mmCIF file of C-alpha atoms in Angstrom:
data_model
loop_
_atom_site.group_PDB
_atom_site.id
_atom_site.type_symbol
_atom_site.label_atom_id
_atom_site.label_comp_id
_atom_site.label_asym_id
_atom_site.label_seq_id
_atom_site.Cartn_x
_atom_site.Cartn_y
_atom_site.Cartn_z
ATOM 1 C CA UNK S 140 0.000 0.000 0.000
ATOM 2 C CA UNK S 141 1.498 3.904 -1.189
ATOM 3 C CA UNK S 142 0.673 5.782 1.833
ATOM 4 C CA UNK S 143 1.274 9.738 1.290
ATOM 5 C CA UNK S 144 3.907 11.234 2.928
ATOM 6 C CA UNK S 145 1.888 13.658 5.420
ATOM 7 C CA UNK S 146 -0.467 10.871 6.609
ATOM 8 C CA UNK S 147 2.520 8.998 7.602
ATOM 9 C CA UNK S 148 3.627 12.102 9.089
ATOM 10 C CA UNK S 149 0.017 12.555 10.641
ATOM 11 C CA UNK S 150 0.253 8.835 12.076
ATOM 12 C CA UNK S 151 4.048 9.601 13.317
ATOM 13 C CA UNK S 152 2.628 12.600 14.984
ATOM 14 C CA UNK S 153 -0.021 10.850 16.565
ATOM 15 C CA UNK S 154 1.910 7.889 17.816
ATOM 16 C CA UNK S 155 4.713 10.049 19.634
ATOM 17 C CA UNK S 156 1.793 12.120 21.581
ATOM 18 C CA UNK S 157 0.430 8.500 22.212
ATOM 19 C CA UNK S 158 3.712 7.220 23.794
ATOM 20 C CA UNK S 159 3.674 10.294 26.226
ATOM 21 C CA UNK S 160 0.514 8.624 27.931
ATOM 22 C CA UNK S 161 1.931 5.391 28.320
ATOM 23 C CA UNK S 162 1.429 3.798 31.354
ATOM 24 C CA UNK S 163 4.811 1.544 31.763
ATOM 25 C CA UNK S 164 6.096 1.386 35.294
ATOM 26 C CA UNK S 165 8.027 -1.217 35.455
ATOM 27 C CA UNK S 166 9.219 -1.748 31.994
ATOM 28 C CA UNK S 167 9.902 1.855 31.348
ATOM 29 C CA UNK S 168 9.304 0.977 27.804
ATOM 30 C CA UNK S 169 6.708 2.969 26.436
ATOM 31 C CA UNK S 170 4.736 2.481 22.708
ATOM 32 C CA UNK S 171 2.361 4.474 21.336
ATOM 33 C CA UNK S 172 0.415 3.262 18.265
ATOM 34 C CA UNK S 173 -1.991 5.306 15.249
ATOM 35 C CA UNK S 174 -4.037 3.436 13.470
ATOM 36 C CA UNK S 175 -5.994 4.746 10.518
ATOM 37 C CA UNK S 176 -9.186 3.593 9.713
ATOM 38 C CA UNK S 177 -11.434 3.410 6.373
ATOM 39 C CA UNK S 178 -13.233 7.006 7.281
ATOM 40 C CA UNK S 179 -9.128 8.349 7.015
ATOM 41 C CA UNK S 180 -9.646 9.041 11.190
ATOM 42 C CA UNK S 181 -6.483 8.465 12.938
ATOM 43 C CA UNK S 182 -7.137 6.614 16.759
ATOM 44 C CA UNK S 183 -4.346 6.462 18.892
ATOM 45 C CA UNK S 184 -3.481 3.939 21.426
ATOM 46 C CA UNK S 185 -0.468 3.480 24.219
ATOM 47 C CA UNK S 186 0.925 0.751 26.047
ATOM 48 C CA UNK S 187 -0.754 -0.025 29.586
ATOM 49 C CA UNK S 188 1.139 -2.727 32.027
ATOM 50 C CA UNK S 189 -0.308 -4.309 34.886
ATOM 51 C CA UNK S 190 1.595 -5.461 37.813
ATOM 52 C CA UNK S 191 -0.080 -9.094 37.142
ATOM 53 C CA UNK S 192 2.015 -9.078 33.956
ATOM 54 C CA UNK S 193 -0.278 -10.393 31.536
ATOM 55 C CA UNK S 194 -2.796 -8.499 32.356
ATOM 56 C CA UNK S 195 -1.889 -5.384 30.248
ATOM 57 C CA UNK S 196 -2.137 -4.393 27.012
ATOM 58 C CA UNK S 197 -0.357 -3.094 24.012
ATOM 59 C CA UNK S 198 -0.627 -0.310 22.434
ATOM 60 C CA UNK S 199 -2.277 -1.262 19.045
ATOM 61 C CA UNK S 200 -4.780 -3.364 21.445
ATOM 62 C CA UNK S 201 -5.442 0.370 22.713
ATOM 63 C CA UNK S 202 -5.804 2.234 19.752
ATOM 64 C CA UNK S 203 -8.161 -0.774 17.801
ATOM 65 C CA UNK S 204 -10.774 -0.225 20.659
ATOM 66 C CA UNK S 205 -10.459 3.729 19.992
ATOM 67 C CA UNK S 206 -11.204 2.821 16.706
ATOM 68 C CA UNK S 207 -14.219 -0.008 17.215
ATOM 69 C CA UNK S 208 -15.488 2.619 19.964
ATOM 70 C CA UNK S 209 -15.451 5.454 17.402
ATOM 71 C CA UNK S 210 -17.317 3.434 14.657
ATOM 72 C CA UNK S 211 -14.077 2.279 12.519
ATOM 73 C CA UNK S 212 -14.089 -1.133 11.140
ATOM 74 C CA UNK S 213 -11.251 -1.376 9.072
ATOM 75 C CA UNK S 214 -7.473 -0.557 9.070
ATOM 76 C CA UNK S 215 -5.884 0.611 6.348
ATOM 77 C CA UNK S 216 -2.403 1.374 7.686
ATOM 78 C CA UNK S 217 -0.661 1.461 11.340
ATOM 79 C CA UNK S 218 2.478 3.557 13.065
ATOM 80 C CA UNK S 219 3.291 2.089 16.132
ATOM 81 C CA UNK S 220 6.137 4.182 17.523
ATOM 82 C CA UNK S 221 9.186 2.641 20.417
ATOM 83 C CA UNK S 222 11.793 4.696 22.201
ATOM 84 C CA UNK S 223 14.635 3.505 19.733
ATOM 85 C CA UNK S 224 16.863 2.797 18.543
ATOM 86 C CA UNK S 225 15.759 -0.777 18.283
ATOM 87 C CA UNK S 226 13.279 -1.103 15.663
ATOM 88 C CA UNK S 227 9.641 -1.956 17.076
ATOM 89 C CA UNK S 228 7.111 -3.849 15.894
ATOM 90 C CA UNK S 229 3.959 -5.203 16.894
ATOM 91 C CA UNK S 230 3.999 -8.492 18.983
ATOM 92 C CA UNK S 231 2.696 -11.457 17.706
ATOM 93 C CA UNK S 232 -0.562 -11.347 19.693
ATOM 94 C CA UNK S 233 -1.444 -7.876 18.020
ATOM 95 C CA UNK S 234 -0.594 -8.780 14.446
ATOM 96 C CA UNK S 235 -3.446 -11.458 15.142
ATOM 97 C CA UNK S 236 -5.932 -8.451 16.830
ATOM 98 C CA UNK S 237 -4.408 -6.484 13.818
ATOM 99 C CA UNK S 238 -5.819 -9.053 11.547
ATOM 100 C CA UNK S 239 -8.939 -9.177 12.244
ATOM 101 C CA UNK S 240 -9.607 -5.260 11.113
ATOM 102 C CA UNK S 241 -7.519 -5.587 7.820
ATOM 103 C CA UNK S 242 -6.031 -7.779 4.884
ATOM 104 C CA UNK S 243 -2.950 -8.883 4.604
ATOM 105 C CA UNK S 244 -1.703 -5.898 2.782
ATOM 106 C CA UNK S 245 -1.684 -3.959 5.561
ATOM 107 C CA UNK S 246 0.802 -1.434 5.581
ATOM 108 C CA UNK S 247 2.477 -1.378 9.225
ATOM 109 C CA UNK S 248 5.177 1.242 9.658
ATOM 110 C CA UNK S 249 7.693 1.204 12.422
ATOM 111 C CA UNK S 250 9.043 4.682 13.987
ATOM 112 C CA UNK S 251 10.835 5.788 17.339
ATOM 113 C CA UNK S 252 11.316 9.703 17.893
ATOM 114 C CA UNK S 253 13.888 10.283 15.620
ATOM 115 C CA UNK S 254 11.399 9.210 12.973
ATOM 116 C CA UNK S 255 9.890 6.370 10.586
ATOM 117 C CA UNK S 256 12.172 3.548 10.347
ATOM 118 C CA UNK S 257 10.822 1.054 8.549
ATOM 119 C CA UNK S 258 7.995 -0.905 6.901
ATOM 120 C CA UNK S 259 6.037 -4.059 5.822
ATOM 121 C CA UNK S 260 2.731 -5.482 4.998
ATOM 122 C CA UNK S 261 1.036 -7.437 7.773
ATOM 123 C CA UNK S 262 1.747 -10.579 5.000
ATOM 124 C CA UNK S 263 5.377 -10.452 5.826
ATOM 125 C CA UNK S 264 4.803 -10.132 9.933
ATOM 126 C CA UNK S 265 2.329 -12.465 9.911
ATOM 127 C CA UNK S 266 2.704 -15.478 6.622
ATOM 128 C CA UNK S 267 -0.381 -17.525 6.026
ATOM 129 C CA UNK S 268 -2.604 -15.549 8.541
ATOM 130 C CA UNK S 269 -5.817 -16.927 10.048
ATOM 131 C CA UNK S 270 -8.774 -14.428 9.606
ATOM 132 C CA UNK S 271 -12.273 -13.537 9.554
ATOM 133 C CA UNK S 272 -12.720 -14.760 5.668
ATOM 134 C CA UNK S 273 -11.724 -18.330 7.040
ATOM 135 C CA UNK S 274 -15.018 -18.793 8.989
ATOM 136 C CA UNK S 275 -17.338 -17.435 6.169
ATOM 137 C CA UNK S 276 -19.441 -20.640 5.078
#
């Protein structure tokens, strides 16, 4: 997917501001994620830990229920944002939650403060994906 340069910008943007309300105590890691849905809206999302552990959630988990909430049904394209320099993407658990809003062609884009880094379709994060069109009878 060609995504113009000043949405990406606009999704940047929005994931940095979304890493600022990150609520990471005890991994000090923080993630902010923009997702933008079929309407061209832009929902933002941050990481949220727990101290039971696996009882938080990531930050695309965050920003697809800003987007269900707000009426969006489909992603076209998501910015999920790290502190760097590491590149970030999104854990295996949220390419699945990722797939169920969008197609394999997904555009996600991978960004720390310093800027975008790098990109891929959700195909290459997540080969042979199991979705929603599987259960259609």
């Amino acid at each position: 997917m060609n995504l113009a340069a000043d949405i990406q910008q606009r999704l940047l943007q929005a994931s940095l501001a979304a890493r600022a309300h990150s609520h990471s105590p005890y991994s000090r890691y923080a993630v902010g994620a923009a997702i933008l849905d079929e309407q061209g809206r832009i929902h933002m999302g941050a990481n949220i830990e727990n101290a039971a552990y696996p009882q938080g959630w990531c930050a695309e988990a965050t920003a697809l229920g800003a987007m269900v909430m707000a009426g969006g049904r489909q992603v076209r394209a998501v910015l999920v944002s790290g502190p760097g320099p590491d590149i970030i993407t999104p854990c295996g658990g949220c390419r699945q939650k990722l797939r169920e809003f969008a197609g394999p062609e997904l555009l996600i884009i991978a960004a720390d403060p310093g800027g975008i880094r790098q990109h891929w379709t959700l195909a290459e994060l997540l080969p042979y994906s199991f979705g929603p069109d599987h259960l259609k009878f």
